[in-house]
PDB file of N, CA and C and ligand atoms in Angstrom:
ATOM      1  N   MET A   1     219.020 101.220 155.072  1.00 86.00           N
ATOM      2  CA  MET A   1     218.445 100.130 154.806  1.00 86.00           C
ATOM      3  C   MET A   1     218.988  98.990 154.303  1.00 86.00           C
ATOM      4  N   THR A   2     219.272  97.709 155.029  1.00 92.00           N
ATOM      5  CA  THR A   2     220.080  96.425 154.455  1.00 92.00           C
ATOM      6  C   THR A   2     219.355  95.410 154.341  1.00 92.00           C
ATOM      7  N   GLU A   3     219.531  94.467 153.280  1.00 94.00           N
ATOM      8  CA  GLU A   3     218.653  93.196 153.492  1.00 94.00           C
ATOM      9  C   GLU A   3     219.519  92.113 154.147  1.00 94.00           C
ATOM     10  N   ILE A   4     218.943  91.521 155.207  1.00 95.00           N
ATOM     11  CA  ILE A   4     219.939  90.471 156.216  1.00 95.00           C
ATOM     12  C   ILE A   4     219.389  89.322 155.355  1.00 95.00           C
ATOM     13  N   TYR A   5     218.227  88.939 155.182  1.00 94.00           N
ATOM     14  CA  TYR A   5     217.620  87.374 155.124  1.00 94.00           C
ATOM     15  C   TYR A   5     216.571  87.481 153.868  1.00 94.00           C
ATOM     16  N   ARG A   6     216.928  86.331 153.145  1.00 92.00           N
ATOM     17  CA  ARG A   6     215.757  86.275 151.943  1.00 92.00           C
ATOM     18  C   ARG A   6     215.863  84.850 151.610  1.00 92.00           C
ATOM     19  N   ASP A   7     214.161  84.498 151.592  1.00 90.00           N
ATOM     20  CA  ASP A   7     213.492  83.422 151.366  1.00 90.00           C
ATOM     21  C   ASP A   7     212.394  82.985 150.609  1.00 90.00           C
ATOM     22  N   ARG A   8     212.711  81.780 150.011  1.00 86.00           N
ATOM     23  CA  ARG A   8     211.197  81.972 149.148  1.00 86.00           C
ATOM     24  C   ARG A   8     210.229  81.860 149.723  1.00 86.00           C
ATOM     25  N   SER A   9     209.877  81.551 151.278  1.00 87.00           N
ATOM     26  CA  SER A   9     208.817  81.677 152.029  1.00 87.00           C
ATOM     27  C   SER A   9     208.624  82.515 152.422  1.00 87.00           C
ATOM     28  N   PRO A  10     207.434  83.303 152.506  1.00 87.00           N
ATOM     29  CA  PRO A  10     207.013  84.620 152.683  1.00 87.00           C
ATOM     30  C   PRO A  10     206.282  84.104 154.433  1.00 87.00           C
ATOM     31  N   VAL A  11     206.373  83.257 154.282  1.00 89.00           N
ATOM     32  CA  VAL A  11     205.827  82.759 155.803  1.00 89.00           C
ATOM     33  C   VAL A  11     207.230  82.525 156.998  1.00 89.00           C
ATOM     34  N   LYS A  12     208.225  82.160 156.386  1.00 91.00           N
ATOM     35  CA  LYS A  12     209.248  81.951 156.937  1.00 91.00           C
ATOM     36  C   LYS A  12     210.166  83.466 157.699  1.00 91.00           C
ATOM     37  N   VAL A  13     209.835  84.212 156.264  1.00 93.00           N
ATOM     38  CA  VAL A  13     210.267  85.512 156.338  1.00 93.00           C
ATOM     39  C   VAL A  13     209.794  86.482 157.443  1.00 93.00           C
ATOM     40  N   GLY A  14     208.502  86.262 157.116  1.00 94.00           N
ATOM     41  CA  GLY A  14     207.654  86.917 158.298  1.00 94.00           C
ATOM     42  C   GLY A  14     207.925  86.213 159.744  1.00 94.00           C
ATOM     43  N   HIS A  15     208.134  85.014 159.923  1.00 94.00           N
ATOM     44  CA  HIS A  15     208.448  84.547 161.089  1.00 94.00           C
ATOM     45  C   HIS A  15     209.611  85.125 162.044  1.00 94.00           C
ATOM     46  N   TYR A  16     210.650  85.494 160.841  1.00 95.00           N
ATOM     47  CA  TYR A  16     211.911  85.866 161.582  1.00 95.00           C
ATOM     48  C   TYR A  16     211.545  87.685 161.868  1.00 95.00           C
ATOM     49  N   LYS A  17     210.994  88.247 160.875  1.00 96.00           N
ATOM     50  CA  LYS A  17     210.568  89.392 161.335  1.00 96.00           C
ATOM     51  C   LYS A  17     209.963  89.785 162.469  1.00 96.00           C
ATOM     52  N   SER A  18     208.815  88.751 162.921  1.00 96.00           N
ATOM     53  CA  SER A  18     208.501  89.055 164.012  1.00 96.00           C
ATOM     54  C   SER A  18     209.134  88.991 165.219  1.00 96.00           C
ATOM     55  N   ILE A  19     210.153  87.833 165.144  1.00 95.00           N
ATOM     56  CA  ILE A  19     211.702  87.780 166.143  1.00 95.00           C
ATOM     57  C   ILE A  19     212.205  88.888 166.381  1.00 95.00           C
ATOM     58  N   LEU A  20     212.655  89.514 164.947  1.00 97.00           N
ATOM     59  CA  LEU A  20     213.161  90.780 165.437  1.00 97.00           C
ATOM     60  C   LEU A  20     212.691  91.929 165.849  1.00 97.00           C
ATOM     61  N   GLU A  21     211.217  91.970 165.486  1.00 97.00           N
ATOM     62  CA  GLU A  21     210.606  92.778 166.077  1.00 97.00           C
ATOM     63  C   GLU A  21     210.363  92.692 167.518  1.00 97.00           C
ATOM     64  N   GLU A  22     210.036  91.735 167.984  1.00 96.00           N
ATOM     65  CA  GLU A  22     210.090  91.231 169.146  1.00 96.00           C
ATOM     66  C   GLU A  22     211.452  92.103 169.962  1.00 96.00           C
ATOM     67  N   GLN A  23     212.291  91.922 169.278  1.00 95.00           N
ATOM     68  CA  GLN A  23     213.832  92.437 169.706  1.00 95.00           C
ATOM     69  C   GLN A  23     214.000  93.665 169.579  1.00 95.00           C
ATOM     70  N   GLY A  24     212.841  94.442 169.607  1.00 96.00           N
ATOM     71  CA  GLY A  24     213.169  96.141 168.935  1.00 96.00           C
ATOM     72  C   GLY A  24     213.536  96.498 167.884  1.00 96.00           C
ATOM     73  N   ILE A  25     213.825  95.578 167.023  1.00 97.00           N
ATOM     74  CA  ILE A  25     214.677  95.882 165.621  1.00 97.00           C
ATOM     75  C   ILE A  25     213.546  96.631 164.633  1.00 97.00           C
ATOM     76  N   LYS A  26     213.970  97.518 164.104  1.00 97.00           N
ATOM     77  CA  LYS A  26     212.918  98.008 163.196  1.00 97.00           C
ATOM     78  C   LYS A  26     213.093  97.415 161.625  1.00 97.00           C
ATOM     79  N   VAL A  27     212.189  96.301 161.081  1.00 96.00           N
ATOM     80  CA  VAL A  27     212.535  95.680 159.866  1.00 96.00           C
ATOM     81  C   VAL A  27     211.394  95.589 158.869  1.00 96.00           C
ATOM     82  N   PHE A  28     211.549  95.376 157.600  1.00 93.00           N
ATOM     83  CA  PHE A  28     210.494  95.232 156.626  1.00 93.00           C
ATOM     84  C   PHE A  28     210.546  94.403 155.732  1.00 93.00           C
ATOM     85  N   VAL A  29     209.607  93.963 155.009  1.00 93.00           N
ATOM     86  CA  VAL A  29     209.820  92.973 153.958  1.00 93.00           C
ATOM     87  C   VAL A  29     209.526  93.344 152.870  1.00 93.00           C
ATOM     88  N   ARG A  30     210.908  93.174 151.715  1.00 88.00           N
ATOM     89  CA  ARG A  30     211.064  93.715 150.474  1.00 88.00           C
ATOM     90  C   ARG A  30     209.827  92.430 149.527  1.00 88.00           C
ATOM     91  N   ASN A  31     209.244  93.048 148.480  1.00 83.00           N
ATOM     92  CA  ASN A  31     208.930  91.828 147.630  1.00 83.00           C
ATOM     93  C   ASN A  31     207.633  91.324 148.376  1.00 83.00           C
ATOM     94  N   ASP A  32     207.294  91.748 149.109  1.00 71.00           N
ATOM     95  CA  ASP A  32     205.978  91.018 150.296  1.00 71.00           C
ATOM     96  C   ASP A  32     204.795  91.129 149.296  1.00 71.00           C
ATOM     97  N   VAL A  33     204.397  91.571 148.108  1.00 65.00           N
ATOM     98  CA  VAL A  33     203.612  91.845 147.243  1.00 65.00           C
ATOM     99  C   VAL A  33     203.788  90.849 146.069  1.00 65.00           C
ATOM    100  N   LEU A  34     205.093  90.911 145.703  1.00 55.00           N
ATOM    101  CA  LEU A  34     205.626  89.958 144.606  1.00 55.00           C
ATOM    102  C   LEU A  34     205.289  88.412 145.084  1.00 55.00           C
ATOM    103  N   SER A  35     205.522  88.415 145.890  1.00 48.00           N
ATOM    104  CA  SER A  35     205.976  86.815 146.541  1.00 48.00           C
ATOM    105  C   SER A  35     204.681  86.101 146.118  1.00 48.00           C
ATOM    106  N   ALA A  36     203.648  86.851 146.707  1.00 52.00           N
ATOM    107  CA  ALA A  36     202.260  86.246 146.682  1.00 52.00           C
ATOM    108  C   ALA A  36     201.878  85.615 145.041  1.00 52.00           C
ATOM    109  N   MET A  37     202.874  86.059 143.903  1.00 57.00           N
ATOM    110  CA  MET A  37     202.740  85.378 142.867  1.00 57.00           C
ATOM    111  C   MET A  37     203.519  84.152 142.564  1.00 57.00           C
ATOM    112  N   GLU A  38     204.339  83.593 143.719  1.00 58.00           N
ATOM    113  CA  GLU A  38     205.101  83.198 144.132  1.00 58.00           C
ATOM    114  C   GLU A  38     206.495  82.990 142.773  1.00 58.00           C
ATOM    115  N   ALA A  39     206.690  84.101 142.413  1.00 57.00           N
ATOM    116  CA  ALA A  39     207.453  84.027 141.380  1.00 57.00           C
ATOM    117  C   ALA A  39     208.876  83.141 141.888  1.00 57.00           C
ATOM    118  N   PRO A  40     209.261  82.445 140.797  1.00 66.00           N
ATOM    119  CA  PRO A  40     210.574  81.383 140.793  1.00 66.00           C
ATOM    120  C   PRO A  40     212.131  81.956 140.947  1.00 66.00           C
ATOM    121  N   ILE A  41     211.979  83.293 140.950  1.00 74.00           N
ATOM    122  CA  ILE A  41     213.133  83.947 140.910  1.00 74.00           C
ATOM    123  C   ILE A  41     213.546  84.496 142.180  1.00 74.00           C
ATOM    124  N   PRO A  42     214.863  84.203 142.665  1.00 75.00           N
ATOM    125  CA  PRO A  42     215.202  84.489 143.883  1.00 75.00           C
ATOM    126  C   PRO A  42     215.449  86.029 143.818  1.00 75.00           C
ATOM    127  N   VAL A  43     215.662  86.643 142.904  1.00 76.00           N
ATOM    128  CA  VAL A  43     215.571  87.935 143.089  1.00 76.00           C
ATOM    129  C   VAL A  43     214.329  88.668 143.377  1.00 76.00           C
ATOM    130  N   PHE A  44     213.089  88.347 143.578  1.00 80.00           N
ATOM    131  CA  PHE A  44     211.876  88.369 143.845  1.00 80.00           C
ATOM    132  C   PHE A  44     211.020  87.752 145.170  1.00 80.00           C
ATOM    133  N   PHE A  45     212.280  86.848 145.892  1.00 86.00           N
ATOM    134  CA  PHE A  45     211.797  86.688 146.750  1.00 86.00           C
ATOM    135  C   PHE A  45     211.486  87.687 148.086  1.00 86.00           C
ATOM    136  N   PRO A  46     210.646  87.094 148.927  1.00 89.00           N
ATOM    137  CA  PRO A  46     210.651  88.095 149.799  1.00 89.00           C
ATOM    138  C   PRO A  46     211.868  88.472 150.789  1.00 89.00           C
ATOM    139  N   ALA A  47     212.553  89.531 151.049  1.00 92.00           N
ATOM    140  CA  ALA A  47     213.629  90.339 151.806  1.00 92.00           C
ATOM    141  C   ALA A  47     213.410  90.615 152.727  1.00 92.00           C
ATOM    142  N   LEU A  48     213.979  90.388 154.097  1.00 94.00           N
ATOM    143  CA  LEU A  48     213.661  91.146 155.273  1.00 94.00           C
ATOM    144  C   LEU A  48     215.145  92.222 155.703  1.00 94.00           C
ATOM    145  N   CYS A  49     214.520  93.161 155.566  1.00 96.00           N
ATOM    146  CA  CYS A  49     215.515  94.050 155.632  1.00 96.00           C
ATOM    147  C   CYS A  49     215.080  94.995 156.673  1.00 96.00           C
ATOM    148  N   VAL A  50     216.735  95.562 157.285  1.00 97.00           N
ATOM    149  CA  VAL A  50     216.553  96.257 158.639  1.00 97.00           C
ATOM    150  C   VAL A  50     216.536  97.486 158.139  1.00 97.00           C
ATOM    151  N   MET A  51     215.789  98.439 159.147  1.00 95.00           N
ATOM    152  CA  MET A  51     215.609  99.999 158.679  1.00 95.00           C
ATOM    153  C   MET A  51     216.844 100.834 158.966  1.00 95.00           C
ATOM    154  N   ASN A  52     217.388 100.334 160.052  1.00 95.00           N
ATOM    155  CA  ASN A  52     218.300 101.138 160.531  1.00 95.00           C
ATOM    156  C   ASN A  52     219.497 100.206 160.247  1.00 95.00           C
ATOM    157  N   ASP A  53     220.645 100.947 159.537  1.00 93.00           N
ATOM    158  CA  ASP A  53     222.149 100.222 159.264  1.00 93.00           C
ATOM    159  C   ASP A  53     222.876  99.688 160.809  1.00 93.00           C
ATOM    160  N   GLU A  54     222.396 100.794 161.767  1.00 95.00           N
ATOM    161  CA  GLU A  54     223.184 100.078 163.103  1.00 95.00           C
ATOM    162  C   GLU A  54     222.423  99.032 163.916  1.00 95.00           C
ATOM    163  N   ASP A  55     221.438  98.649 163.132  1.00 96.00           N
ATOM    164  CA  ASP A  55     220.780  97.231 164.090  1.00 96.00           C
ATOM    165  C   ASP A  55     221.245  96.209 163.117  1.00 96.00           C
ATOM    166  N   HIS A  56     222.223  96.205 162.138  1.00 96.00           N
ATOM    167  CA  HIS A  56     222.227  95.653 160.674  1.00 96.00           C
ATOM    168  C   HIS A  56     223.243  94.175 161.365  1.00 96.00           C
ATOM    169  N   ASP A  57     224.046  94.252 162.448  1.00 96.00           N
ATOM    170  CA  ASP A  57     225.136  93.159 163.007  1.00 96.00           C
ATOM    171  C   ASP A  57     223.871  92.867 163.999  1.00 96.00           C
ATOM    172  N   ARG A  58     223.345  93.391 164.940  1.00 97.00           N
ATOM    173  CA  ARG A  58     222.672  92.896 165.797  1.00 97.00           C
ATOM    174  C   ARG A  58     221.589  91.567 165.326  1.00 97.00           C
ATOM    175  N   ALA A  59     220.800  92.064 164.221  1.00 97.00           N
ATOM    176  CA  ALA A  59     219.697  91.271 163.742  1.00 97.00           C
ATOM    177  C   ALA A  59     220.194  89.638 162.924  1.00 97.00           C
ATOM    178  N   ILE A  60     221.799  90.107 162.370  1.00 96.00           N
ATOM    179  CA  ILE A  60     222.078  89.261 161.791  1.00 96.00           C
ATOM    180  C   ILE A  60     222.759  87.989 162.839  1.00 96.00           C
ATOM    181  N   LYS A  61     222.897  88.667 163.877  1.00 96.00           N
ATOM    182  CA  LYS A  61     223.505  87.896 165.457  1.00 96.00           C
ATOM    183  C   LYS A  61     221.993  86.969 165.619  1.00 96.00           C
ATOM    184  N   ILE A  62     221.110  87.715 165.955  1.00 96.00           N
ATOM    185  CA  ILE A  62     219.595  87.204 166.324  1.00 96.00           C
ATOM    186  C   ILE A  62     219.722  85.884 165.564  1.00 96.00           C
ATOM    187  N   LEU A  63     219.407  86.391 164.165  1.00 94.00           N
ATOM    188  CA  LEU A  63     218.846  85.430 162.837  1.00 94.00           C
ATOM    189  C   LEU A  63     219.876  84.242 162.844  1.00 94.00           C
ATOM    190  N   GLN A  64     221.049  84.350 163.243  1.00 94.00           N
ATOM    191  CA  GLN A  64     221.972  83.375 163.119  1.00 94.00           C
ATOM    192  C   GLN A  64     221.907  82.181 164.024  1.00 94.00           C
ATOM    193  N   ASP A  65     221.309  83.104 165.490  1.00 93.00           N
ATOM    194  CA  ASP A  65     221.597  81.886 166.411  1.00 93.00           C
ATOM    195  C   ASP A  65     220.070  81.358 166.570  1.00 93.00           C
ATOM    196  N   ILE A  66     218.764  81.792 165.908  1.00 91.00           N
ATOM    197  CA  ILE A  66     217.234  81.134 165.533  1.00 91.00           C
ATOM    198  C   ILE A  66     217.480  80.106 164.459  1.00 91.00           C
ATOM    199  N   ILE A  67     218.380  80.291 163.391  1.00 90.00           N
ATOM    200  CA  ILE A  67     218.598  79.374 162.354  1.00 90.00           C
ATOM    201  C   ILE A  67     219.274  78.121 162.721  1.00 90.00           C
ATOM    202  N   GLN A  68     220.474  78.709 163.542  1.00 88.00           N
ATOM    203  CA  GLN A  68     220.940  77.614 164.367  1.00 88.00           C
ATOM    204  C   GLN A  68     220.280  76.572 164.982  1.00 88.00           C
ATOM    205  N   LYS A  69     219.641  77.352 166.061  1.00 84.00           N
ATOM    206  CA  LYS A  69     218.829  76.489 166.895  1.00 84.00           C
ATOM    207  C   LYS A  69     217.742  75.695 166.215  1.00 84.00           C
ATOM    208  N   GLU A  70     217.088  76.419 165.242  1.00 84.00           N
ATOM    209  CA  GLU A  70     216.367  75.605 164.781  1.00 84.00           C
ATOM    210  C   GLU A  70     216.455  74.171 163.936  1.00 84.00           C
ATOM    211  N   LYS A  71     217.548  74.242 163.233  1.00 81.00           N
ATOM    212  CA  LYS A  71     218.796  73.476 162.824  1.00 81.00           C
ATOM    213  C   LYS A  71     218.664  72.347 163.273  1.00 81.00           C
ATOM    214  N   ALA A  72     219.565  72.692 164.479  1.00 76.00           N
ATOM    215  CA  ALA A  72     219.809  71.326 165.617  1.00 76.00           C
ATOM    216  C   ALA A  72     218.072  70.918 165.988  1.00 76.00           C
ATOM    217  N   GLU A  73     217.348  71.731 165.783  1.00 72.00           N
ATOM    218  CA  GLU A  73     215.869  70.851 166.588  1.00 72.00           C
ATOM    219  C   GLU A  73     215.531  69.976 165.346  1.00 72.00           C
ATOM    220  N   ILE A  74     215.888  70.337 164.096  1.00 72.00           N
ATOM    221  CA  ILE A  74     215.387  69.415 162.980  1.00 72.00           C
ATOM    222  C   ILE A  74     216.357  68.205 163.283  1.00 72.00           C
ATOM    223  N   TYR A  75     217.498  68.511 163.378  1.00 72.00           N
ATOM    224  CA  TYR A  75     218.434  67.298 162.800  1.00 72.00           C
ATOM    225  C   TYR A  75     218.877  66.270 164.191  1.00 72.00           C
ATOM    226  N   ASN A  76     218.597  67.067 165.502  1.00 72.00           N
ATOM    227  CA  ASN A  76     219.027  66.201 166.415  1.00 72.00           C
ATOM    228  C   ASN A  76     217.521  65.195 166.896  1.00 72.00           C
ATOM    229  N   PRO A  77     217.774  64.238 166.641  1.00 78.00           N
ATOM    230  CA  PRO A  77     216.588  63.167 167.119  1.00 78.00           C
ATOM    231  C   PRO A  77     216.162  62.961 168.443  1.00 78.00           C
ATOM    232  N   ASP A  78     215.239  62.496 168.889  1.00 86.00           N
ATOM    233  CA  ASP A  78     215.163  62.348 170.070  1.00 86.00           C
ATOM    234  C   ASP A  78     216.164  61.361 170.826  1.00 86.00           C
ATOM    235  N   ILE A  79     216.143  61.977 172.080  1.00 89.00           N
ATOM    236  CA  ILE A  79     217.734  61.029 172.765  1.00 89.00           C
ATOM    237  C   ILE A  79     216.589  59.890 173.871  1.00 89.00           C
ATOM    238  N   THR A  80     217.271  58.395 173.616  1.00 92.00           N
ATOM    239  CA  THR A  80     216.452  57.802 174.264  1.00 92.00           C
ATOM    240  C   THR A  80     217.108  57.574 175.729  1.00 92.00           C
ATOM    241  N   CYS A  81     216.513  57.614 176.696  1.00 95.00           N
ATOM    242  CA  CYS A  81     216.922  57.745 178.326  1.00 95.00           C
ATOM    243  C   CYS A  81     217.641  56.124 178.456  1.00 95.00           C
ATOM    244  N   PRO A  82     218.880  56.386 178.480  1.00 94.00           N
ATOM    245  CA  PRO A  82     219.445  55.206 179.194  1.00 94.00           C
ATOM    246  C   PRO A  82     219.411  54.004 180.109  1.00 94.00           C
ATOM    247  N   LYS A  83     218.444  55.223 181.023  1.00 96.00           N
ATOM    248  CA  LYS A  83     218.097  54.111 182.275  1.00 96.00           C
ATOM    249  C   LYS A  83     216.726  53.544 181.973  1.00 96.00           C
ATOM    250  N   CYS A  84     215.530  54.445 181.746  1.00 97.00           N
ATOM    251  CA  CYS A  84     214.017  53.992 181.340  1.00 97.00           C
ATOM    252  C   CYS A  84     213.307  53.546 179.984  1.00 97.00           C
ATOM    253  N   LYS A  85     214.668  54.088 178.985  1.00 95.00           N
ATOM    254  CA  LYS A  85     214.105  54.056 177.588  1.00 95.00           C
ATOM    255  C   LYS A  85     213.350  54.819 177.126  1.00 95.00           C
ATOM    256  N   GLU A  86     212.492  55.717 177.990  1.00 93.00           N
ATOM    257  CA  GLU A  86     212.136  56.788 177.573  1.00 93.00           C
ATOM    258  C   GLU A  86     212.507  57.682 176.289  1.00 93.00           C
ATOM    259  N   GLU A  87     211.730  58.130 175.262  1.00 92.00           N
ATOM    260  CA  GLU A  87     212.059  58.994 174.420  1.00 92.00           C
ATOM    261  C   GLU A  87     211.984  60.604 174.782  1.00 92.00           C
ATOM    262  N   ASN A  88     213.136  61.209 174.895  1.00 92.00           N
ATOM    263  CA  ASN A  88     212.943  62.754 175.344  1.00 92.00           C
ATOM    264  C   ASN A  88     213.447  63.718 174.166  1.00 92.00           C
ATOM    265  N   PRO A  89     212.866  64.287 173.829  1.00 87.00           N
ATOM    266  CA  PRO A  89     213.496  65.952 173.079  1.00 87.00           C
ATOM    267  C   PRO A  89     214.939  66.032 173.001  1.00 87.00           C
ATOM    268  N   ALA A  90     215.090  65.919 172.004  1.00 82.00           N
ATOM    269  CA  ALA A  90     216.642  66.648 171.899  1.00 82.00           C
ATOM    270  C   ALA A  90     217.197  67.798 173.202  1.00 82.00           C
ATOM    271  N   THR A  91     216.374  68.677 173.251  1.00 83.00           N
ATOM    272  CA  THR A  91     216.638  69.823 173.582  1.00 83.00           C
ATOM    273  C   THR A  91     216.709  69.723 175.567  1.00 83.00           C
ATOM    274  N   PHE A  92     216.037  68.465 175.760  1.00 88.00           N
ATOM    275  CA  PHE A  92     215.695  68.046 177.260  1.00 88.00           C
ATOM    276  C   PHE A  92     217.243  67.398 177.886  1.00 88.00           C
ATOM    277  N   GLU A  93     217.401  68.050 179.185  1.00 91.00           N
ATOM    278  CA  GLU A  93     218.696  67.636 179.647  1.00 91.00           C
ATOM    279  C   GLU A  93     218.491  66.508 180.752  1.00 91.00           C
ATOM    280  N   THR A  94     217.956  66.499 181.092  1.00 94.00           N
ATOM    281  CA  THR A  94     217.506  65.307 181.904  1.00 94.00           C
ATOM    282  C   THR A  94     216.025  64.650 181.544  1.00 94.00           C
ATOM    283  N   CYS A  95     215.642  63.366 181.896  1.00 95.00           N
ATOM    284  CA  CYS A  95     214.667  62.169 181.341  1.00 95.00           C
ATOM    285  C   CYS A  95     213.299  62.999 181.890  1.00 95.00           C
ATOM    286  N   TRP A  96     212.176  63.185 181.109  1.00 94.00           N
ATOM    287  CA  TRP A  96     211.018  63.464 181.672  1.00 94.00           C
ATOM    288  C   TRP A  96     210.674  62.717 182.556  1.00 94.00           C
ATOM    289  N   SER A  97     211.065  61.318 182.406  1.00 95.00           N
ATOM    290  CA  SER A  97     210.040  60.102 183.184  1.00 95.00           C
ATOM    291  C   SER A  97     210.978  60.114 184.435  1.00 95.00           C
ATOM    292  N   CYS A  98     212.265  59.492 184.244  1.00 97.00           N
ATOM    293  CA  CYS A  98     212.795  59.156 185.465  1.00 97.00           C
ATOM    294  C   CYS A  98     214.026  60.434 186.096  1.00 97.00           C
ATOM    295  N   SER A  99     213.935  61.199 185.213  1.00 96.00           N
ATOM    296  CA  SER A  99     214.868  62.578 185.580  1.00 96.00           C
ATOM    297  C   SER A  99     216.711  62.051 185.761  1.00 96.00           C
ATOM    298  N   SER A 100     217.120  61.154 184.994  1.00 94.00           N
ATOM    299  CA  SER A 100     218.068  60.744 184.700  1.00 94.00           C
ATOM    300  C   SER A 100     219.037  61.977 183.931  1.00 94.00           C
ATOM    301  N   ASP A 101     220.071  62.280 184.161  1.00 94.00           N
ATOM    302  CA  ASP A 101     220.872  63.023 182.885  1.00 94.00           C
ATOM    303  C   ASP A 101     220.966  62.133 181.906  1.00 94.00           C
ATOM    304  N   ILE A 102     220.457  62.991 181.160  1.00 90.00           N
ATOM    305  CA  ILE A 102     220.660  62.074 179.581  1.00 90.00           C
ATOM    306  C   ILE A 102     221.531  63.036 178.466  1.00 90.00           C
ATOM    307  N   LYS A 103     222.183  64.193 178.924  1.00 79.00           N
ATOM    308  CA  LYS A 103     223.449  64.666 177.870  1.00 79.00           C
ATOM    309  C   LYS A 103     224.600  63.953 177.799  1.00 79.00           C
TER     310      LYS A 103
HETATM  311 ZN1  LIG B 201     214.232  57.983 181.876  1.00 87.31          ZN
END
């Protein structure tokens, strides 16, 4: 059993937990009960742990991918289409309006 992620927000930890479970990785949240008291001390933050150590590397990899993707979504502003000036989400490769290449 190894801790792979820790955050103040039980919602965030729960979110990553369900993603890893979907990937077939057995995980559990430590300190889940304590977090209900919103302890301000990091050691009591809910911690996501893998049950089987052999899943550790894969779990870390999946988490890193998700966190990176989420950051990209937060920091990438919308792209304005150079042709029709419509706003497109940063994840789009072609304009939803006129199908121009916006990457
Ligand atoms: Zn366009």
